[in-house]
CSV table of C-alpha atoms in Angstrom, one decimal:
chain,number,residue,atom,x,y,z
A,1,UNK,CA,17.2,-26.4,24.5
A,2,UNK,CA,15.8,-27.6,27.8
A,3,UNK,CA,12.0,-27.6,28.3
A,4,UNK,CA,12.2,-25.1,31.2
A,5,UNK,CA,14.3,-22.8,29.2
A,6,UNK,CA,12.0,-23.1,26.3
A,7,UNK,CA,8.9,-22.2,28.3
A,8,UNK,CA,10.8,-19.3,29.8
A,9,UNK,CA,11.5,-17.9,26.5
A,10,UNK,CA,7.9,-18.4,25.3
A,11,UNK,CA,6.7,-16.6,28.4
A,12,UNK,CA,9.0,-13.7,27.7
A,13,UNK,CA,7.8,-13.6,24.1
A,14,UNK,CA,4.1,-13.3,25.2
A,15,UNK,CA,5.2,-10.3,27.3
A,16,UNK,CA,7.1,-8.7,24.4
A,17,UNK,CA,10.3,-8.8,26.5
A,18,UNK,CA,12.5,-11.1,24.3
A,19,UNK,CA,15.7,-9.6,22.9
A,20,UNK,CA,16.3,-10.0,19.2
A,21,UNK,CA,18.9,-12.7,20.1
A,22,UNK,CA,16.3,-14.6,22.1
A,23,UNK,CA,13.7,-14.2,19.2
A,24,UNK,CA,16.3,-15.5,16.8
A,25,UNK,CA,16.9,-18.4,19.3
A,26,UNK,CA,13.3,-19.3,19.3
A,27,UNK,CA,13.0,-19.0,15.5
A,28,UNK,CA,15.8,-21.4,15.0
A,29,UNK,CA,14.5,-23.8,17.5
A,30,UNK,CA,11.1,-23.9,15.8
A,31,UNK,CA,12.8,-24.2,12.5
A,32,UNK,CA,14.6,-27.3,13.8
A,33,UNK,CA,11.4,-29.3,13.9
A,34,UNK,CA,10.7,-31.3,10.8
A,35,UNK,CA,7.3,-32.0,12.1
A,36,UNK,CA,5.8,-29.0,14.1
A,37,UNK,CA,3.9,-31.4,16.4
A,38,UNK,CA,7.2,-32.4,17.8
A,39,UNK,CA,7.4,-29.0,19.6
A,40,UNK,CA,4.2,-29.7,21.6
A,41,UNK,CA,5.4,-33.3,22.4
A,42,UNK,CA,8.6,-31.8,23.8
A,43,UNK,CA,6.3,-29.5,26.0
A,44,UNK,CA,4.3,-32.5,27.3
A,45,UNK,CA,0.9,-31.5,25.6
A,46,UNK,CA,-1.8,-34.2,25.1
A,47,UNK,CA,-2.2,-35.3,21.6
A,48,UNK,CA,-5.8,-33.9,21.2
A,49,UNK,CA,-4.4,-30.5,22.5
A,50,UNK,CA,-1.5,-30.6,20.1
A,51,UNK,CA,-3.8,-31.2,17.2
A,52,UNK,CA,-6.2,-28.4,18.0
A,53,UNK,CA,-3.4,-25.9,18.6
A,54,UNK,CA,-1.4,-26.7,15.5
A,55,UNK,CA,-4.6,-26.8,13.3
A,56,UNK,CA,-5.3,-23.2,14.5
A,57,UNK,CA,-1.7,-22.0,13.9
A,58,UNK,CA,-1.5,-23.6,10.5
A,59,UNK,CA,-5.0,-22.2,9.4
A,60,UNK,CA,-3.9,-18.7,10.3
A,61,UNK,CA,-0.5,-18.9,8.6
A,62,UNK,CA,-1.7,-20.6,5.5
A,63,UNK,CA,-4.4,-17.9,5.1
A,64,UNK,CA,-1.8,-15.1,5.0
A,65,UNK,CA,0.4,-16.1,2.0
A,66,UNK,CA,3.4,-15.0,3.8
A,67,UNK,CA,7.0,-15.3,2.3
A,68,UNK,CA,8.9,-18.5,3.5
A,69,UNK,CA,11.4,-16.3,5.4
A,70,UNK,CA,8.6,-15.0,7.6
A,71,UNK,CA,6.8,-18.2,8.1
A,72,UNK,CA,8.5,-19.3,11.3
A,73,UNK,CA,8.0,-15.8,12.8
A,74,UNK,CA,4.3,-16.3,12.4
A,75,UNK,CA,4.6,-19.8,13.9
A,76,UNK,CA,6.4,-18.3,16.8
A,77,UNK,CA,3.8,-15.7,17.3
A,78,UNK,CA,0.9,-18.1,17.5
A,79,UNK,CA,2.8,-20.8,19.3
A,80,UNK,CA,3.7,-18.3,22.0
A,81,UNK,CA,0.1,-17.0,22.3
A,82,UNK,CA,-1.3,-20.6,22.6
A,83,UNK,CA,1.4,-21.8,25.0
A,84,UNK,CA,0.8,-18.7,27.2
A,85,UNK,CA,-2.9,-19.3,27.4
A,86,UNK,CA,-2.5,-23.0,28.0
A,87,UNK,CA,0.2,-22.6,30.7
A,88,UNK,CA,-2.0,-19.9,32.4
A,89,UNK,CA,-5.1,-22.0,32.4
A,90,UNK,CA,-3.4,-25.2,33.8
A,91,UNK,CA,-6.0,-27.5,32.3
A,92,UNK,CA,-3.9,-29.4,29.8
A,93,UNK,CA,-6.2,-32.4,30.2
A,94,UNK,CA,-9.5,-30.7,30.1
A,95,UNK,CA,-9.7,-29.6,26.4
A,96,UNK,CA,-12.6,-30.7,24.4
A,97,UNK,CA,-12.0,-32.5,21.0
A,98,UNK,CA,-10.9,-31.0,17.7
A,99,UNK,CA,-13.6,-28.9,16.1
A,100,UNK,CA,-13.5,-27.3,12.6
A,101,UNK,CA,-12.4,-23.7,12.8
A,102,UNK,CA,-15.0,-21.4,11.4
A,103,UNK,CA,-14.1,-17.7,10.9
A,104,UNK,CA,-16.7,-15.6,12.9
A,105,UNK,CA,-18.4,-12.5,11.6
A,106,UNK,CA,-16.5,-9.4,12.7
A,107,UNK,CA,-18.4,-7.3,15.1
A,108,UNK,CA,-19.2,-3.7,14.1
A,109,UNK,CA,-18.1,-1.4,16.9
A,110,UNK,CA,-19.9,1.9,17.4
A,111,UNK,CA,-17.4,4.7,17.2
A,112,UNK,CA,-18.1,6.9,20.3
A,113,UNK,CA,-16.0,10.2,20.6
A,114,UNK,CA,-13.8,11.4,23.5
A,115,UNK,CA,-15.7,14.0,25.4
A,116,UNK,CA,-14.4,17.2,27.0
A,117,UNK,CA,-16.6,18.5,29.7
A,118,UNK,CA,-16.3,22.2,30.3
A,119,UNK,CA,-16.8,24.1,33.6
A,120,UNK,CA,-20.3,25.2,32.7
A,121,UNK,CA,-21.2,21.5,32.1
A,122,UNK,CA,-21.1,21.8,28.2
A,123,UNK,CA,-19.9,18.5,26.7
A,124,UNK,CA,-17.6,19.0,23.6
A,125,UNK,CA,-16.9,15.9,21.4
A,126,UNK,CA,-13.3,15.6,20.4
A,127,UNK,CA,-12.3,14.5,16.8
A,128,UNK,CA,-9.2,12.5,17.5
A,129,UNK,CA,-8.0,13.2,13.9
A,130,UNK,CA,-8.7,17.0,14.1
A,131,UNK,CA,-7.1,20.1,15.6
A,132,UNK,CA,-8.7,22.9,17.5
A,133,UNK,CA,-8.0,25.6,20.0
A,134,UNK,CA,-9.9,25.8,23.3
A,135,UNK,CA,-10.8,29.1,25.0
A,136,UNK,CA,-12.5,30.1,28.3
A,137,UNK,CA,-15.6,32.2,28.5
A,138,UNK,CA,-13.4,35.4,28.3
A,139,UNK,CA,-12.1,34.2,25.0
A,140,UNK,CA,-8.6,33.6,26.4
A,141,UNK,CA,-6.7,30.6,24.9
A,142,UNK,CA,-6.4,27.7,27.5
A,143,UNK,CA,-5.5,24.7,25.5
A,144,UNK,CA,-4.8,23.4,22.0
A,145,UNK,CA,-5.9,20.0,20.6
A,146,UNK,CA,-3.8,18.1,18.1
A,147,UNK,CA,-5.1,14.7,17.2
A,148,UNK,CA,-5.6,12.5,20.3
A,149,UNK,CA,-3.9,15.0,22.6
A,150,UNK,CA,-4.8,18.2,24.3
A,151,UNK,CA,-2.1,20.4,25.7
A,152,UNK,CA,-3.0,23.1,28.3
A,153,UNK,CA,-1.2,26.4,28.5
A,154,UNK,CA,0.5,27.6,31.7
A,155,UNK,CA,-0.9,30.7,33.2
A,156,UNK,CA,0.7,31.9,36.5
A,157,UNK,CA,-1.8,34.6,37.0
A,158,UNK,CA,-4.8,32.5,37.7
A,159,UNK,CA,-6.4,33.0,41.1
A,160,UNK,CA,-9.0,30.3,41.2
A,161,UNK,CA,-9.2,26.7,40.1
A,162,UNK,CA,-11.2,25.9,37.0
A,163,UNK,CA,-11.9,22.3,36.2
A,164,UNK,CA,-12.1,20.4,32.8
A,165,UNK,CA,-12.8,16.7,32.5
A,166,UNK,CA,-11.9,14.3,29.8
A,167,UNK,CA,-14.1,11.3,29.3
A,168,UNK,CA,-12.6,8.4,27.2
A,169,UNK,CA,-15.1,5.8,26.0
A,170,UNK,CA,-14.3,2.1,25.5
A,171,UNK,CA,-12.1,1.5,22.5
A,172,UNK,CA,-10.3,4.7,22.7
A,173,UNK,CA,-7.2,6.3,24.5
A,174,UNK,CA,-6.3,9.9,25.0
A,175,UNK,CA,-3.5,12.1,26.2
A,176,UNK,CA,-3.6,15.3,28.3
A,177,UNK,CA,-0.6,17.5,28.8
A,178,UNK,CA,-1.4,19.5,32.0
A,179,UNK,CA,-0.4,23.2,32.4
A,180,UNK,CA,2.6,22.2,34.6
A,181,UNK,CA,3.9,19.9,31.9
A,182,UNK,CA,2.7,16.7,33.4
A,183,UNK,CA,1.7,14.1,30.8
A,184,UNK,CA,-1.4,11.9,31.4
A,185,UNK,CA,-2.2,8.9,29.1
A,186,UNK,CA,-5.8,7.9,29.7
A,187,UNK,CA,-7.0,4.3,29.2
A,188,UNK,CA,-10.3,3.2,27.6
A,189,UNK,CA,-13.4,3.6,29.7
A,190,UNK,CA,-11.7,6.2,32.0
A,191,UNK,CA,-12.2,9.9,32.9
A,192,UNK,CA,-9.9,12.5,34.4
A,193,UNK,CA,-11.0,15.7,36.1
A,194,UNK,CA,-8.2,18.3,36.4
A,195,UNK,CA,-7.5,22.0,36.8
A,196,UNK,CA,-6.9,24.0,33.6
A,197,UNK,CA,-4.2,25.7,35.7
A,198,UNK,CA,-2.7,24.8,39.0
A,199,UNK,CA,-2.5,27.6,41.7
A,200,UNK,CA,0.9,28.7,42.9
A,201,UNK,CA,1.9,27.3,46.2
A,202,UNK,CA,-0.9,24.8,46.2
A,203,UNK,CA,-0.9,21.0,45.8
A,204,UNK,CA,-1.6,19.8,42.2
A,205,UNK,CA,-4.6,17.4,42.4
A,206,UNK,CA,-6.5,15.6,39.8
A,207,UNK,CA,-9.3,13.1,40.1
A,208,UNK,CA,-9.3,9.8,38.1
A,209,UNK,CA,-11.9,7.1,37.5
A,210,UNK,CA,-10.5,4.1,35.6
A,211,UNK,CA,-6.8,3.9,34.5
A,212,UNK,CA,-4.1,6.3,33.4
A,213,UNK,CA,-0.3,6.5,33.2
A,214,UNK,CA,1.3,9.7,34.6
A,215,UNK,CA,4.6,11.3,33.9
A,216,UNK,CA,4.5,14.0,36.6
A,217,UNK,CA,6.6,17.2,36.2
A,218,UNK,CA,8.8,17.6,39.1
A,219,UNK,CA,7.8,20.4,41.5
A,220,UNK,CA,9.0,19.9,45.1
A,221,UNK,CA,7.0,22.9,46.4
A,222,UNK,CA,3.7,21.5,45.0
A,223,UNK,CA,3.1,17.7,45.5
A,224,UNK,CA,1.0,16.0,42.9
A,225,UNK,CA,-2.0,14.1,43.9
A,226,UNK,CA,-4.1,11.5,42.0
A,227,UNK,CA,-7.5,10.8,43.9
A,228,UNK,CA,-10.1,8.3,43.2
A,229,UNK,CA,-12.8,6.7,45.4
A,230,UNK,CA,-10.5,3.9,46.8
A,231,UNK,CA,-6.9,4.7,46.0
A,232,UNK,CA,-4.7,7.8,46.3
A,233,UNK,CA,-1.2,8.6,45.0
A,234,UNK,CA,1.1,11.4,46.2
A,235,UNK,CA,4.3,12.2,44.3
A,236,UNK,CA,6.7,15.1,43.7
A,237,UNK,CA,7.7,13.9,40.2
A,238,UNK,CA,7.8,10.4,38.8
A,239,UNK,CA,6.3,7.8,36.3
A,240,UNK,CA,3.4,5.5,37.3
A,241,UNK,CA,0.2,3.9,36.4
A,242,UNK,CA,-3.0,4.0,38.5
A,243,UNK,CA,-6.0,1.8,37.9
A,244,UNK,CA,-9.3,2.4,39.7
A,245,UNK,CA,-11.9,0.8,37.5
A,246,UNK,CA,-15.1,0.3,39.7
A,247,UNK,CA,-15.5,-3.4,38.9
A,248,UNK,CA,-11.8,-4.3,39.1
A,249,UNK,CA,-8.9,-4.3,41.6
A,250,UNK,CA,-7.5,-0.9,42.5
A,251,UNK,CA,-3.7,-0.6,42.2
A,252,UNK,CA,-0.7,1.5,41.4
A,253,UNK,CA,2.5,0.3,39.6
A,254,UNK,CA,5.6,2.3,39.7
A,255,UNK,CA,7.9,2.7,36.6
A,256,UNK,CA,10.3,5.3,38.0
A,257,UNK,CA,11.1,7.2,41.1
A,258,UNK,CA,9.0,6.9,44.2
A,259,UNK,CA,5.3,7.3,45.2
A,260,UNK,CA,3.2,7.2,48.3
A,261,UNK,CA,0.0,5.0,48.0
A,262,UNK,CA,-2.9,5.3,50.4
A,263,UNK,CA,-6.4,3.9,50.7
A,264,UNK,CA,-9.1,6.2,49.7
A,265,UNK,CA,-8.5,9.9,50.4
A,266,UNK,CA,-6.8,9.6,53.8
A,267,UNK,CA,-3.1,10.3,53.4
A,268,UNK,CA,-2.2,9.0,57.0
A,269,UNK,CA,0.4,6.3,57.0
A,270,UNK,CA,1.0,5.9,53.2
A,271,UNK,CA,2.7,2.9,51.7
A,272,UNK,CA,5.9,3.7,49.7
A,273,UNK,CA,6.7,1.6,46.7
A,274,UNK,CA,9.7,1.3,44.5
A,275,UNK,CA,10.1,0.9,40.7
A,276,UNK,CA,8.8,-2.5,39.6
A,277,UNK,CA,6.4,-2.8,42.5
A,278,UNK,CA,2.6,-2.9,42.5
A,279,UNK,CA,0.5,-1.7,45.4
A,280,UNK,CA,-3.0,-3.2,45.5
A,281,UNK,CA,-5.7,-1.8,47.7
A,282,UNK,CA,-7.1,-4.5,50.0
A,283,UNK,CA,-10.0,-4.2,52.4
A,284,UNK,CA,-7.9,-3.1,55.3
A,285,UNK,CA,-4.4,-3.0,53.9
A,286,UNK,CA,-2.2,-2.2,50.9
A,287,UNK,CA,-0.6,-5.3,49.3
A,288,UNK,CA,2.8,-4.7,47.6
A,289,UNK,CA,4.5,-7.1,45.3
A,290,UNK,CA,7.1,-7.1,42.4
A,291,UNK,CA,5.6,-7.4,38.9
A,292,UNK,CA,6.7,-7.2,35.2
A,293,UNK,CA,6.2,-3.5,34.5
A,294,UNK,CA,5.4,-4.1,30.8
A,295,UNK,CA,2.4,-6.0,31.7
A,296,UNK,CA,0.9,-2.7,33.2
A,297,UNK,CA,2.2,-0.3,30.6
A,298,UNK,CA,2.0,-1.9,27.2
A,299,UNK,CA,-1.8,-0.9,26.8
A,300,UNK,CA,-0.3,2.5,25.8
A,301,UNK,CA,1.1,0.8,22.6
A,302,UNK,CA,-2.3,-0.9,21.8
A,303,UNK,CA,-1.4,-4.3,23.5
A,304,UNK,CA,-3.9,-6.2,25.5
A,305,UNK,CA,-2.1,-8.5,27.9
A,306,UNK,CA,-2.9,-10.5,30.9
A,307,UNK,CA,-0.7,-12.7,33.2
A,308,UNK,CA,-2.5,-15.4,35.3
A,309,UNK,CA,-5.7,-13.3,35.3
A,310,UNK,CA,-9.3,-14.5,36.0
A,311,UNK,CA,-11.3,-14.8,32.7
A,312,UNK,CA,-14.0,-12.5,34.3
A,313,UNK,CA,-11.4,-9.7,34.7
A,314,UNK,CA,-10.2,-10.5,31.1
A,315,UNK,CA,-13.7,-9.9,29.8
A,316,UNK,CA,-13.8,-6.5,31.3
A,317,UNK,CA,-10.4,-5.7,29.6
A,318,UNK,CA,-11.7,-7.0,26.3
A,319,UNK,CA,-14.8,-4.8,26.5
A,320,UNK,CA,-12.7,-1.7,27.3
A,321,UNK,CA,-10.0,-2.4,24.8
A,322,UNK,CA,-12.2,-3.3,21.8
A,323,UNK,CA,-15.2,-1.2,22.7
A,324,UNK,CA,-17.6,-4.2,22.7
A,325,UNK,CA,-20.1,-5.9,25.0
A,326,UNK,CA,-19.5,-9.4,26.2
A,327,UNK,CA,-22.1,-11.6,27.8
A,328,UNK,CA,-20.5,-14.8,29.4
A,329,UNK,CA,-23.1,-17.6,29.8
A,330,UNK,CA,-20.3,-20.1,30.6
A,331,UNK,CA,-19.7,-19.5,34.3
A,332,UNK,CA,-16.9,-22.1,34.6
A,333,UNK,CA,-14.7,-19.8,32.7
A,334,UNK,CA,-14.8,-17.1,35.3
A,335,UNK,CA,-12.5,-19.0,37.7
A,336,UNK,CA,-10.0,-20.0,35.1
A,337,UNK,CA,-6.7,-18.0,34.8
A,338,UNK,CA,-5.1,-17.1,31.5
A,339,UNK,CA,-1.8,-15.4,30.3
A,340,UNK,CA,-1.3,-14.0,26.9
A,341,UNK,CA,-0.6,-10.9,24.8
A,342,UNK,CA,-2.5,-9.5,21.8
A,343,UNK,CA,-1.7,-6.5,19.8
A,344,UNK,CA,-2.7,-6.4,16.1
A,345,UNK,CA,-5.4,-9.1,16.4
A,346,UNK,CA,-9.0,-8.4,15.7
A,347,UNK,CA,-11.6,-9.2,18.4
A,348,UNK,CA,-12.5,-12.4,16.4
A,349,UNK,CA,-8.8,-13.4,16.3
A,350,UNK,CA,-8.7,-13.0,20.1
A,351,UNK,CA,-11.9,-14.9,20.7
A,352,UNK,CA,-11.0,-17.7,18.3
A,353,UNK,CA,-7.7,-18.1,20.2
A,354,UNK,CA,-9.5,-18.4,23.5
A,355,UNK,CA,-12.2,-20.7,21.9
A,356,UNK,CA,-9.6,-23.2,20.8
A,357,UNK,CA,-7.6,-23.2,24.1
A,358,UNK,CA,-10.5,-22.9,26.6
A,359,UNK,CA,-13.2,-24.8,24.7
A,360,UNK,CA,-16.2,-22.6,24.3
A,361,UNK,CA,-18.5,-21.3,21.5
A,362,UNK,CA,-19.5,-17.7,20.9
A,363,UNK,CA,-21.8,-15.8,18.6
A,364,UNK,CA,-22.4,-12.2,17.7
A,365,UNK,CA,-25.9,-10.8,18.2
A,366,UNK,CA,-26.8,-7.2,17.8
A,367,UNK,CA,-23.1,-6.2,18.1
A,368,UNK,CA,-22.8,-8.1,21.4
A,369,UNK,CA,-20.5,-11.1,21.9
A,370,UNK,CA,-22.2,-14.0,23.6
A,371,UNK,CA,-20.0,-16.8,25.1
A,372,UNK,CA,-21.6,-20.2,25.7
A,373,UNK,CA,-20.4,-23.6,26.7
A,374,UNK,CA,-19.3,-25.8,23.8
A,375,UNK,CA,-22.2,-28.0,22.6
């Protein structure tokens, strides 16, 4: 297999986009190496980088007591992660020397509940493992909770808009089925304010802070609006994700159909994007480019992924995904770019991966992760 093709397949693997045939091809290719370091020689890695990477892979695999038939799948998984990180960083020659791998103490994360804020300001904690019915002040049923989802009941007789708000803490995700049938999957560290019922003949408008995926029920008579402080979306019925975290870039990525994207709350001269396109809000413009949709949707499956993203942005993703606090005292990392994909790894597994590839130390203090330059 040519080096270019091998790197392409590894890149697809980190995105969870490989077909079964491609995974089998990578498995077979890894299995063809009598000495596993040969793989990294083929990929032009420096000797010290090879040693550190393979030491990490072997340490993780050896500790799992896996059957031989599954051994190379684990090698593939960790090799793909490391290769993705190293290619993204682009600092093959800047790695520090081999250091012993010490398993860190796992951080204990505070379990904060999802909050449902009622029209009167009452905050109701939601047990994501429980079930309950939700009623208005008159005792009329308006919604039903089943686990990590609340489904609102359609009522065509309502004459005024009554808002609820769902607040999703770091480390959690939650689903809302709106009264029109629209599904909203809300990401960690986000909130959605929405009507318990939409009025007949009026636009359907919700207010988002953070990130959410929408599958909008089609209704040509009532456009659906997603509004935040810096980005707005207008659709009739389609699938898309919107991200409006305060400290990160504001964007929309379309999975299906068509959407109009505009800056702030002004709907004049919107930008129309097609499936597979990302619209990012700039200071005076909307930038559109083609992207891998899975990079922006796989968080719904519990995957944390990044593709050539700055470390300072990745830290924010880590905090939201795992529900932790990160203090980065190694400023040189902020301008480095990484690519990688993590799903079942613990926070310590993720940090150890970064530690070995980017060369830093970290410690846990009072449930906070502190990153320092390697001594």
